[in-house]
Amino acid sequence: MPFKKGQSGNEAGRKPGTPNKTTTELRLFISEFLNQNKSGLQRAWIELEPKDKFSAFQSLLKFALPQKMSQQIDFNNLDEDVLDAIIDRLNPNTNE
């Protein structure tokens, strides 16, 4: 018999929102590694070619910035005033 939504098969299990122990330990390890090796990492960064610096920086951005999500807009549901405002913002050179 399948479980009902919101019910656990193991009531004594981990509660929602409890951090994963392995993830917590790995984050702590990485943080300690970075703190202990700051000077070496800075020297390595200085020695990188500009294209490699850009590539490394770009790779790290995904951990600091939220990922953009695509959105669908149904223009058929917008009234004329809203559509005109959108057109004006997209094409500021139109003078009507």
Coordinates of N, CA and C in Angstrom, one line a residue:
M1 N 0.9 -1.2 0.0 CA 0.0 0.0 0.0 C 0.9 1.2 0.0
P2 N 0.7 2.2 -0.9 CA 1.6 3.4 -1.0 C 1.3 4.3 0.2
F3 N 2.3 5.1 0.4 CA 2.2 6.1 1.5 C 1.4 7.3 1.1
K4 N 0.7 7.9 2.0 CA 0.0 9.1 1.7 C 0.9 10.3 1.7
K5 N 0.6 11.3 0.9 CA 1.5 12.5 0.9 C 1.6 13.1 2.3
G6 N 2.8 13.4 2.6 CA 3.1 14.0 3.9 C 3.3 13.0 5.1
Q7 N 3.2 11.7 4.8 CA 3.4 10.7 5.8 C 4.7 10.0 5.5
S8 N 5.4 9.7 6.6 CA 6.7 9.0 6.4 C 6.5 7.5 6.7
G9 N 7.3 6.7 6.0 CA 7.3 5.2 6.2 C 8.1 4.9 7.5
N10 N 8.8 5.9 8.0 CA 9.7 5.7 9.2 C 9.5 6.9 10.0
E11 N 8.6 6.8 11.0 CA 8.3 8.0 11.8 C 9.5 8.4 12.7
A12 N 10.4 7.4 12.9 CA 11.6 7.8 13.8 C 12.7 8.3 12.9
G13 N 12.5 8.4 11.6 CA 13.6 8.9 10.7 C 13.9 10.3 10.8
R14 N 14.8 10.8 9.9 CA 15.2 12.2 9.9 C 14.1 13.1 9.7
K15 N 14.0 14.2 10.4 CA 12.9 15.2 10.3 C 13.2 16.0 9.0
P16 N 12.2 16.6 8.4 CA 12.4 17.5 7.3 C 13.2 18.7 7.6
G17 N 14.1 19.0 6.8 CA 15.0 20.2 7.0 C 16.2 19.9 7.8
T18 N 16.4 18.6 8.3 CA 17.6 18.2 9.0 C 18.7 18.1 7.9
P19 N 19.9 18.8 8.2 CA 20.9 18.7 7.2 C 21.5 17.3 7.0
N20 N 21.9 17.0 5.8 CA 22.5 15.7 5.5 C 23.9 15.7 6.2
K21 N 24.2 14.7 7.0 CA 25.5 14.6 7.7 C 26.7 14.6 6.7
T22 N 26.6 13.9 5.7 CA 27.7 13.8 4.7 C 28.0 15.2 4.0
T23 N 26.9 15.8 3.6 CA 27.0 17.2 3.0 C 27.6 18.2 4.0
T24 N 27.2 18.1 5.2 CA 27.7 19.0 6.3 C 29.2 18.8 6.5
E25 N 29.6 17.5 6.6 CA 31.0 17.2 6.7 C 31.8 17.6 5.5
L26 N 31.3 17.4 4.3 CA 32.1 17.8 3.1 C 32.2 19.3 3.1
R27 N 31.2 20.0 3.4 CA 31.3 21.5 3.4 C 32.3 22.0 4.4
L28 N 32.3 21.4 5.5 CA 33.3 21.7 6.6 C 34.7 21.4 6.1
F29 N 34.9 20.3 5.5 CA 36.2 19.9 5.0 C 36.7 20.9 3.9
I30 N 35.8 21.2 3.0 CA 36.2 22.2 1.9 C 36.5 23.5 2.5
S31 N 35.7 24.0 3.4 CA 36.0 25.3 4.1 C 37.3 25.3 4.8
E32 N 37.6 24.3 5.5 CA 38.9 24.2 6.2 C 40.1 24.1 5.2
F33 N 39.9 23.3 4.2 CA 40.9 23.2 3.1 C 41.2 24.6 2.5
L34 N 40.2 25.3 2.2 CA 40.4 26.6 1.6 C 41.1 27.6 2.5
N35 N 40.6 27.6 3.8 CA 41.3 28.5 4.8 C 42.7 28.1 5.0
Q36 N 43.1 26.8 5.0 CA 44.4 26.4 5.3 C 45.4 26.6 4.1
N37 N 44.8 26.8 2.9 CA 45.6 26.9 1.7 C 45.4 28.2 1.0
K38 N 45.0 29.2 1.7 CA 44.7 30.5 1.0 C 45.8 31.1 0.2
S39 N 47.0 31.1 0.9 CA 48.2 31.7 0.2 C 48.6 30.9 -1.1
G40 N 48.5 29.6 -1.0 CA 48.9 28.8 -2.1 C 47.8 29.0 -3.3
L41 N 46.6 29.1 -2.9 CA 45.5 29.3 -3.9 C 45.7 30.6 -4.5
Q42 N 46.0 31.6 -3.8 CA 46.2 33.0 -4.3 C 47.4 33.0 -5.3
R43 N 48.5 32.3 -4.9 CA 49.6 32.3 -5.8 C 49.3 31.5 -7.1
A44 N 48.5 30.4 -7.0 CA 48.1 29.7 -8.2 C 47.2 30.5 -9.1
W45 N 46.3 31.3 -8.4 CA 45.4 32.2 -9.2 C 46.2 33.2 -10.0
I46 N 47.2 33.8 -9.3 CA 48.1 34.8 -10.0 C 48.8 34.3 -11.2
E47 N 49.2 33.0 -11.1 CA 49.9 32.4 -12.2 C 49.1 31.9 -13.4
L48 N 47.8 31.9 -13.2 CA 46.9 31.5 -14.3 C 46.9 32.5 -15.4
E49 N 46.7 31.9 -16.6 CA 46.5 32.8 -17.8 C 45.1 33.5 -17.7
P50 N 44.9 34.6 -18.3 CA 43.6 35.3 -18.2 C 42.4 34.4 -18.6
K51 N 42.6 33.7 -19.7 CA 41.5 32.8 -20.1 C 41.2 31.7 -19.1
D52 N 42.2 31.2 -18.4 CA 42.0 30.2 -17.4 C 41.3 30.8 -16.1
K53 N 41.7 32.1 -15.8 CA 41.1 32.8 -14.7 C 39.6 32.9 -15.0
F54 N 39.3 33.4 -16.2 CA 37.9 33.6 -16.6 C 37.1 32.3 -16.5
S55 N 37.7 31.2 -17.0 CA 37.0 29.9 -17.0 C 36.8 29.4 -15.5
A56 N 37.8 29.6 -14.7 CA 37.6 29.2 -13.3 C 36.6 30.0 -12.6
F57 N 36.6 31.3 -12.8 CA 35.6 32.3 -12.2 C 34.2 31.9 -12.7
Q58 N 34.1 31.7 -14.0 CA 32.8 31.3 -14.5 C 32.3 30.0 -13.9
S59 N 33.1 29.0 -13.7 CA 32.7 27.8 -13.1 C 32.3 28.0 -11.6
L60 N 32.9 28.9 -10.9 CA 32.5 29.1 -9.5 C 31.2 29.9 -9.4
L61 N 30.8 30.7 -10.4 CA 29.7 31.6 -10.3 C 28.4 30.8 -10.0
K62 N 28.3 29.6 -10.5 CA 27.1 28.8 -10.3 C 26.8 28.4 -8.9
F63 N 27.9 28.5 -8.1 CA 27.7 28.2 -6.6 C 27.3 29.5 -5.8
A64 N 27.5 30.7 -6.5 CA 27.2 31.9 -5.8 C 25.9 32.6 -6.2
L65 N 25.5 32.4 -7.5 CA 24.4 33.0 -8.1 C 23.3 32.0 -8.3
P66 N 22.0 32.4 -8.1 CA 20.9 31.5 -8.5 C 20.8 31.3 -10.0
Q67 N 20.4 30.2 -10.4 CA 20.3 29.9 -11.8 C 19.0 30.5 -12.4
K68 N 19.1 31.1 -13.5 CA 18.0 31.8 -14.2 C 17.1 30.7 -14.7
M69 N 15.8 31.0 -14.5 CA 14.8 30.1 -15.0 C 14.0 30.7 -16.2
S70 N 13.7 29.9 -17.2 CA 12.9 30.5 -18.3 C 11.5 30.7 -17.9
Q71 N 10.9 31.7 -18.4 CA 9.5 31.9 -18.1 C 8.7 32.1 -19.4
Q72 N 7.5 31.6 -19.4 CA 6.6 31.7 -20.5 C 5.6 32.8 -20.2
I73 N 5.4 33.7 -21.2 CA 4.4 34.8 -21.1 C 3.3 34.6 -22.2
D74 N 2.1 34.6 -21.8 CA 1.0 34.5 -22.7 C 0.5 35.9 -23.0
F75 N 1.0 36.4 -24.2 CA 0.6 37.8 -24.5 C -0.9 37.9 -24.9
N76 N -1.5 36.8 -25.2 CA -3.0 36.9 -25.5 C -3.8 37.3 -24.3
N77 N -3.3 37.1 -23.1 CA -4.1 37.5 -21.9 C -3.8 38.9 -21.4
L78 N -2.9 39.7 -22.1 CA -2.6 41.0 -21.6 C -3.5 42.0 -22.4
D79 N -3.8 43.1 -21.6 CA -4.6 44.1 -22.3 C -3.8 45.1 -23.1
E80 N -4.4 45.9 -23.9 CA -3.7 46.7 -24.9 C -2.7 47.7 -24.2
D81 N -3.1 48.3 -23.1 CA -2.2 49.2 -22.4 C -0.9 48.5 -21.9
V82 N -1.0 47.3 -21.4 CA 0.2 46.6 -21.0 C 1.0 46.2 -22.2
L83 N 0.4 45.8 -23.3 CA 1.2 45.5 -24.5 C 1.9 46.7 -25.0
D84 N 1.2 47.8 -25.0 CA 1.9 49.1 -25.5 C 3.0 49.5 -24.6
A85 N 2.9 49.3 -23.3 CA 4.0 49.6 -22.4 C 5.2 48.7 -22.7
I86 N 4.9 47.4 -22.9 CA 6.0 46.4 -23.2 C 6.7 46.8 -24.5
I87 N 6.0 47.2 -25.5 CA 6.5 47.6 -26.8 C 7.4 48.8 -26.6
D88 N 6.9 49.8 -25.9 CA 7.7 51.0 -25.6 C 9.0 50.7 -24.9
R89 N 9.0 49.8 -24.0 CA 10.2 49.5 -23.2 C 11.2 48.7 -24.1
L90 N 10.7 47.9 -25.0 CA 11.5 47.1 -25.9 C 12.1 48.0 -27.0
N91 N 11.4 49.0 -27.4 CA 11.8 49.9 -28.5 C 11.7 51.3 -28.1
P92 N 12.7 51.9 -27.3 CA 12.6 53.2 -26.8 C 12.7 54.3 -27.9
N93 N 13.1 53.9 -29.1 CA 13.2 54.9 -30.2 C 11.9 55.3 -30.9
T94 N 10.8 54.6 -30.5 CA 9.5 55.0 -31.2 C 9.0 56.2 -30.5
N95 N 8.6 57.2 -31.3 CA 8.0 58.4 -30.8 C 6.6 58.5 -31.4
E96 N 5.6 58.2 -30.7 CA 4.3 58.3 -31.2 C 3.6 59.5 -30.6

